[in-house]
Amino acid sequence: MNTQSSEQMQTEKTTPGVSYYLPGIPVEIENRSRRGPSTAVLVLIASSAILLLIGFVAFTIWLAQTQATTIAAVRDILIIALALESCIFGVVILLLLVMVIRLVNMLEFEIKPILEKTNETVSTLRGTTNFVSQNVVQPTIRTRAQIAGLRQAIKTLLGNPRNNIK
């Protein structure tokens, strides 16, 4: 029947990524764990980035030596662009400040009164609960307890009325 020893079956069951033995059917299980990019790909990407950086620096130095007026014009344009970007960031920061001020006002003048009204409602509800408990629930419980005691006393004195009917 089964020609494999239990040790062989145990090794097959615990070895990941190999065939597992089911009675009569060997099943291949693939190792589907996701790995990152291989080391060769990472080295290729890093060396390409370093070469691009070195090429950009060399090109910039060459332009500075041969095309000084063009570089100065590009520099001036970039300075103007950075100044405009700073102005835009200033406007955005002012808008954020206005939004924060509006949020604080909303918290102070809209949410705070809502919380105060909620607190008042909860205290009113607490008072109502105490009133109902003292004036409705406790008397009802006392009355039901007295009725139950009276029934038990009658049962004890007269016996069970259901047994008397027979």
mmCIF file of C-alpha atoms in Angstrom:
data_model
loop_
_atom_site.group_PDB
_atom_site.id
_atom_site.type_symbol
_atom_site.label_atom_id
_atom_site.label_comp_id
_atom_site.label_asym_id
_atom_site.label_seq_id
_atom_site.Cartn_x
_atom_site.Cartn_y
_atom_site.Cartn_z
ATOM 1 C CA MET A 1 0.000 0.000 0.000
ATOM 2 C CA ASN A 2 1.945 3.002 1.308
ATOM 3 C CA THR A 3 5.660 2.525 0.685
ATOM 4 C CA GLN A 4 6.813 5.760 2.346
ATOM 5 C CA SER A 5 7.946 5.714 5.928
ATOM 6 C CA SER A 6 6.490 8.119 8.465
ATOM 7 C CA GLU A 7 9.812 10.006 8.593
ATOM 8 C CA GLN A 8 9.679 10.656 4.843
ATOM 9 C CA MET A 9 6.086 11.837 5.096
ATOM 10 C CA GLN A 10 7.011 14.126 8.010
ATOM 11 C CA THR A 11 9.900 15.679 6.040
ATOM 12 C CA GLU A 12 7.679 16.200 3.045
ATOM 13 C CA LYS A 13 4.991 17.858 5.158
ATOM 14 C CA THR A 14 7.354 20.321 6.808
ATOM 15 C CA THR A 15 9.463 21.319 3.791
ATOM 16 C CA PRO A 16 8.042 24.539 2.303
ATOM 17 C CA GLY A 17 7.861 24.936 -1.445
ATOM 18 C CA VAL A 18 8.137 21.205 -2.216
ATOM 19 C CA SER A 19 5.648 18.535 -3.065
ATOM 20 C CA TYR A 20 3.392 17.402 -0.267
ATOM 21 C CA TYR A 21 2.102 13.887 -0.027
ATOM 22 C CA LEU A 22 -1.595 13.258 0.027
ATOM 23 C CA PRO A 23 -2.661 9.614 -0.030
ATOM 24 C CA GLY A 24 -2.062 8.587 -3.625
ATOM 25 C CA ILE A 25 -1.676 12.167 -4.981
ATOM 26 C CA PRO A 26 1.537 14.215 -4.795
ATOM 27 C CA VAL A 27 0.642 17.905 -4.782
ATOM 28 C CA GLU A 28 3.060 20.673 -5.752
ATOM 29 C CA ILE A 29 2.726 23.797 -3.622
ATOM 30 C CA GLU A 30 4.263 26.934 -5.101
ATOM 31 C CA ASN A 31 6.169 29.314 -2.906
ATOM 32 C CA ARG A 32 4.138 32.471 -3.510
ATOM 33 C CA SER A 33 5.864 34.769 -1.083
ATOM 34 C CA ARG A 34 6.433 38.185 -2.661
ATOM 35 C CA ARG A 35 10.027 39.251 -2.708
ATOM 36 C CA GLY A 36 11.324 42.667 -3.525
ATOM 37 C CA PRO A 37 13.494 43.375 -6.543
ATOM 38 C CA SER A 38 16.652 41.327 -6.788
ATOM 39 C CA THR A 39 20.039 42.687 -5.767
ATOM 40 C CA ALA A 40 21.168 42.987 -9.392
ATOM 41 C CA VAL A 41 18.183 45.205 -10.222
ATOM 42 C CA LEU A 42 18.852 47.410 -7.199
ATOM 43 C CA VAL A 43 22.550 47.761 -8.119
ATOM 44 C CA LEU A 44 21.577 48.632 -11.696
ATOM 45 C CA ILE A 45 19.111 51.303 -10.538
ATOM 46 C CA ALA A 46 21.575 52.810 -8.045
ATOM 47 C CA SER A 47 24.442 52.917 -10.540
ATOM 48 C CA SER A 48 22.156 54.481 -13.181
ATOM 49 C CA ALA A 49 21.085 57.173 -10.723
ATOM 50 C CA ILE A 50 24.703 57.921 -9.784
ATOM 51 C CA LEU A 51 25.726 58.115 -13.460
ATOM 52 C CA LEU A 52 22.825 60.479 -14.216
ATOM 53 C CA LEU A 53 23.813 62.704 -11.300
ATOM 54 C CA ILE A 54 27.456 62.790 -12.414
ATOM 55 C CA GLY A 55 26.358 63.570 -15.979
ATOM 56 C CA PHE A 56 24.093 66.401 -14.799
ATOM 57 C CA VAL A 57 26.893 67.950 -12.711
ATOM 58 C CA ALA A 58 29.363 67.663 -15.605
ATOM 59 C CA PHE A 59 26.844 69.201 -18.023
ATOM 60 C CA THR A 60 26.173 72.072 -15.619
ATOM 61 C CA ILE A 61 29.905 72.776 -15.217
ATOM 62 C CA TRP A 62 30.376 72.685 -18.995
ATOM 63 C CA LEU A 63 27.447 75.076 -19.491
ATOM 64 C CA ALA A 64 28.831 77.427 -16.841
ATOM 65 C CA GLN A 65 32.170 77.562 -18.647
ATOM 66 C CA THR A 66 30.870 77.894 -22.207
ATOM 67 C CA GLN A 67 27.431 79.511 -21.893
ATOM 68 C CA ALA A 68 27.746 81.869 -18.927
ATOM 69 C CA THR A 69 25.168 84.388 -20.182
ATOM 70 C CA THR A 70 22.586 81.661 -20.816
ATOM 71 C CA ILE A 71 23.153 80.212 -17.344
ATOM 72 C CA ALA A 72 22.744 83.686 -15.821
ATOM 73 C CA ALA A 73 19.423 84.142 -17.640
ATOM 74 C CA VAL A 74 18.197 80.714 -16.514
ATOM 75 C CA ARG A 75 19.310 81.525 -12.953
ATOM 76 C CA ASP A 76 17.365 84.799 -13.011
ATOM 77 C CA ILE A 77 14.253 83.045 -14.330
ATOM 78 C CA LEU A 78 14.510 80.400 -11.600
ATOM 79 C CA ILE A 79 14.912 83.106 -8.932
ATOM 80 C CA ILE A 80 11.760 84.812 -10.198
ATOM 81 C CA ALA A 81 9.906 81.476 -10.212
ATOM 82 C CA LEU A 82 10.982 80.801 -6.617
ATOM 83 C CA ALA A 83 9.806 84.281 -5.583
ATOM 84 C CA LEU A 84 6.395 83.636 -7.166
ATOM 85 C CA GLU A 85 6.237 80.262 -5.453
ATOM 86 C CA SER A 86 6.993 81.925 -2.117
ATOM 87 C CA CYS A 87 4.149 84.385 -2.719
ATOM 88 C CA ILE A 88 1.771 81.521 -3.509
ATOM 89 C CA PHE A 89 2.826 79.681 -0.351
ATOM 90 C CA GLY A 90 2.243 82.872 1.650
ATOM 91 C CA VAL A 91 -1.311 83.129 0.302
ATOM 92 C CA VAL A 92 -1.938 79.447 1.068
ATOM 93 C CA ILE A 93 -0.666 79.894 4.631
ATOM 94 C CA LEU A 94 -2.953 82.915 5.084
ATOM 95 C CA LEU A 95 -5.907 80.850 3.839
ATOM 96 C CA LEU A 96 -5.026 78.084 6.288
ATOM 97 C CA LEU A 97 -4.837 80.645 9.097
ATOM 98 C CA VAL A 98 -8.290 81.976 8.190
ATOM 99 C CA MET A 99 -9.671 78.413 8.159
ATOM 100 C CA VAL A 100 -8.190 77.711 11.606
ATOM 101 C CA ILE A 101 -9.706 80.941 12.967
ATOM 102 C CA ARG A 102 -13.112 79.952 11.554
ATOM 103 C CA LEU A 103 -12.781 76.506 13.129
ATOM 104 C CA VAL A 104 -11.996 78.007 16.531
ATOM 105 C CA ASN A 105 -14.988 80.363 16.238
ATOM 106 C CA MET A 106 -17.247 77.472 15.281
ATOM 107 C CA LEU A 107 -16.037 75.465 18.262
ATOM 108 C CA GLU A 108 -16.567 78.381 20.623
ATOM 109 C CA PHE A 109 -19.890 79.744 19.392
ATOM 110 C CA GLU A 110 -21.675 76.716 17.923
ATOM 111 C CA ILE A 111 -20.421 73.520 19.499
ATOM 112 C CA LYS A 112 -19.976 74.860 23.039
ATOM 113 C CA PRO A 113 -23.683 75.868 23.345
ATOM 114 C CA ILE A 114 -24.709 72.482 21.942
ATOM 115 C CA LEU A 115 -22.608 70.751 24.599
ATOM 116 C CA GLU A 116 -24.096 72.962 27.331
ATOM 117 C CA LYS A 117 -27.648 72.123 26.177
ATOM 118 C CA THR A 118 -26.744 68.441 26.074
ATOM 119 C CA ASN A 119 -25.397 68.644 29.622
ATOM 120 C CA GLU A 120 -28.607 70.370 30.749
ATOM 121 C CA THR A 121 -30.718 67.687 29.051
ATOM 122 C CA VAL A 122 -28.731 64.916 30.726
ATOM 123 C CA SER A 123 -29.185 66.494 34.171
ATOM 124 C CA THR A 124 -32.945 66.876 33.508
ATOM 125 C CA LEU A 125 -33.093 63.241 32.442
ATOM 126 C CA ARG A 126 -31.241 62.230 35.607
ATOM 127 C CA GLY A 127 -33.817 64.102 37.722
ATOM 128 C CA THR A 128 -36.706 62.537 35.808
ATOM 129 C CA THR A 129 -35.214 59.082 36.297
ATOM 130 C CA ASN A 130 -34.885 59.645 40.047
ATOM 131 C CA PHE A 131 -38.476 60.935 40.254
ATOM 132 C CA VAL A 132 -39.909 57.969 38.327
ATOM 133 C CA SER A 133 -37.807 55.556 40.376
ATOM 134 C CA GLN A 134 -39.016 56.954 43.708
ATOM 135 C CA ASN A 135 -42.662 57.600 42.816
ATOM 136 C CA VAL A 136 -43.540 54.813 40.370
ATOM 137 C CA VAL A 137 -41.079 51.940 40.362
ATOM 138 C CA GLN A 138 -40.418 51.537 44.095
ATOM 139 C CA PRO A 139 -44.135 51.566 45.088
ATOM 140 C CA THR A 140 -44.890 49.081 42.311
ATOM 141 C CA ILE A 141 -42.101 46.789 43.490
ATOM 142 C CA ARG A 142 -43.270 47.052 47.110
ATOM 143 C CA THR A 143 -46.869 46.255 46.112
ATOM 144 C CA ARG A 144 -45.814 43.269 43.982
ATOM 145 C CA ALA A 145 -43.636 41.985 46.837
ATOM 146 C CA GLN A 146 -46.532 42.268 49.291
ATOM 147 C CA ILE A 147 -48.884 40.448 46.885
ATOM 148 C CA ALA A 148 -46.314 37.681 46.397
ATOM 149 C CA GLY A 149 -45.886 37.377 50.167
ATOM 150 C CA LEU A 150 -49.673 37.241 50.671
ATOM 151 C CA ARG A 151 -50.013 34.512 48.010
ATOM 152 C CA GLN A 152 -47.277 32.486 49.664
ATOM 153 C CA ALA A 153 -48.930 32.905 53.068
ATOM 154 C CA ILE A 154 -52.305 31.752 51.680
ATOM 155 C CA LYS A 155 -50.595 28.806 49.982
ATOM 156 C CA THR A 156 -48.907 27.865 53.231
ATOM 157 C CA LEU A 157 -52.111 28.128 55.294
ATOM 158 C CA LEU A 158 -54.592 26.572 52.872
ATOM 159 C CA GLY A 159 -52.319 24.443 50.741
ATOM 160 C CA ASN A 160 -52.016 24.577 47.009
ATOM 161 C CA PRO A 161 -55.467 25.444 45.575
ATOM 162 C CA ARG A 162 -54.752 23.408 42.440
ATOM 163 C CA ASN A 163 -54.331 20.295 44.570
ATOM 164 C CA ASN A 164 -57.685 20.961 46.316
ATOM 165 C CA ILE A 165 -59.646 20.893 43.061
ATOM 166 C CA LYS A 166 -58.997 17.178 42.406
#
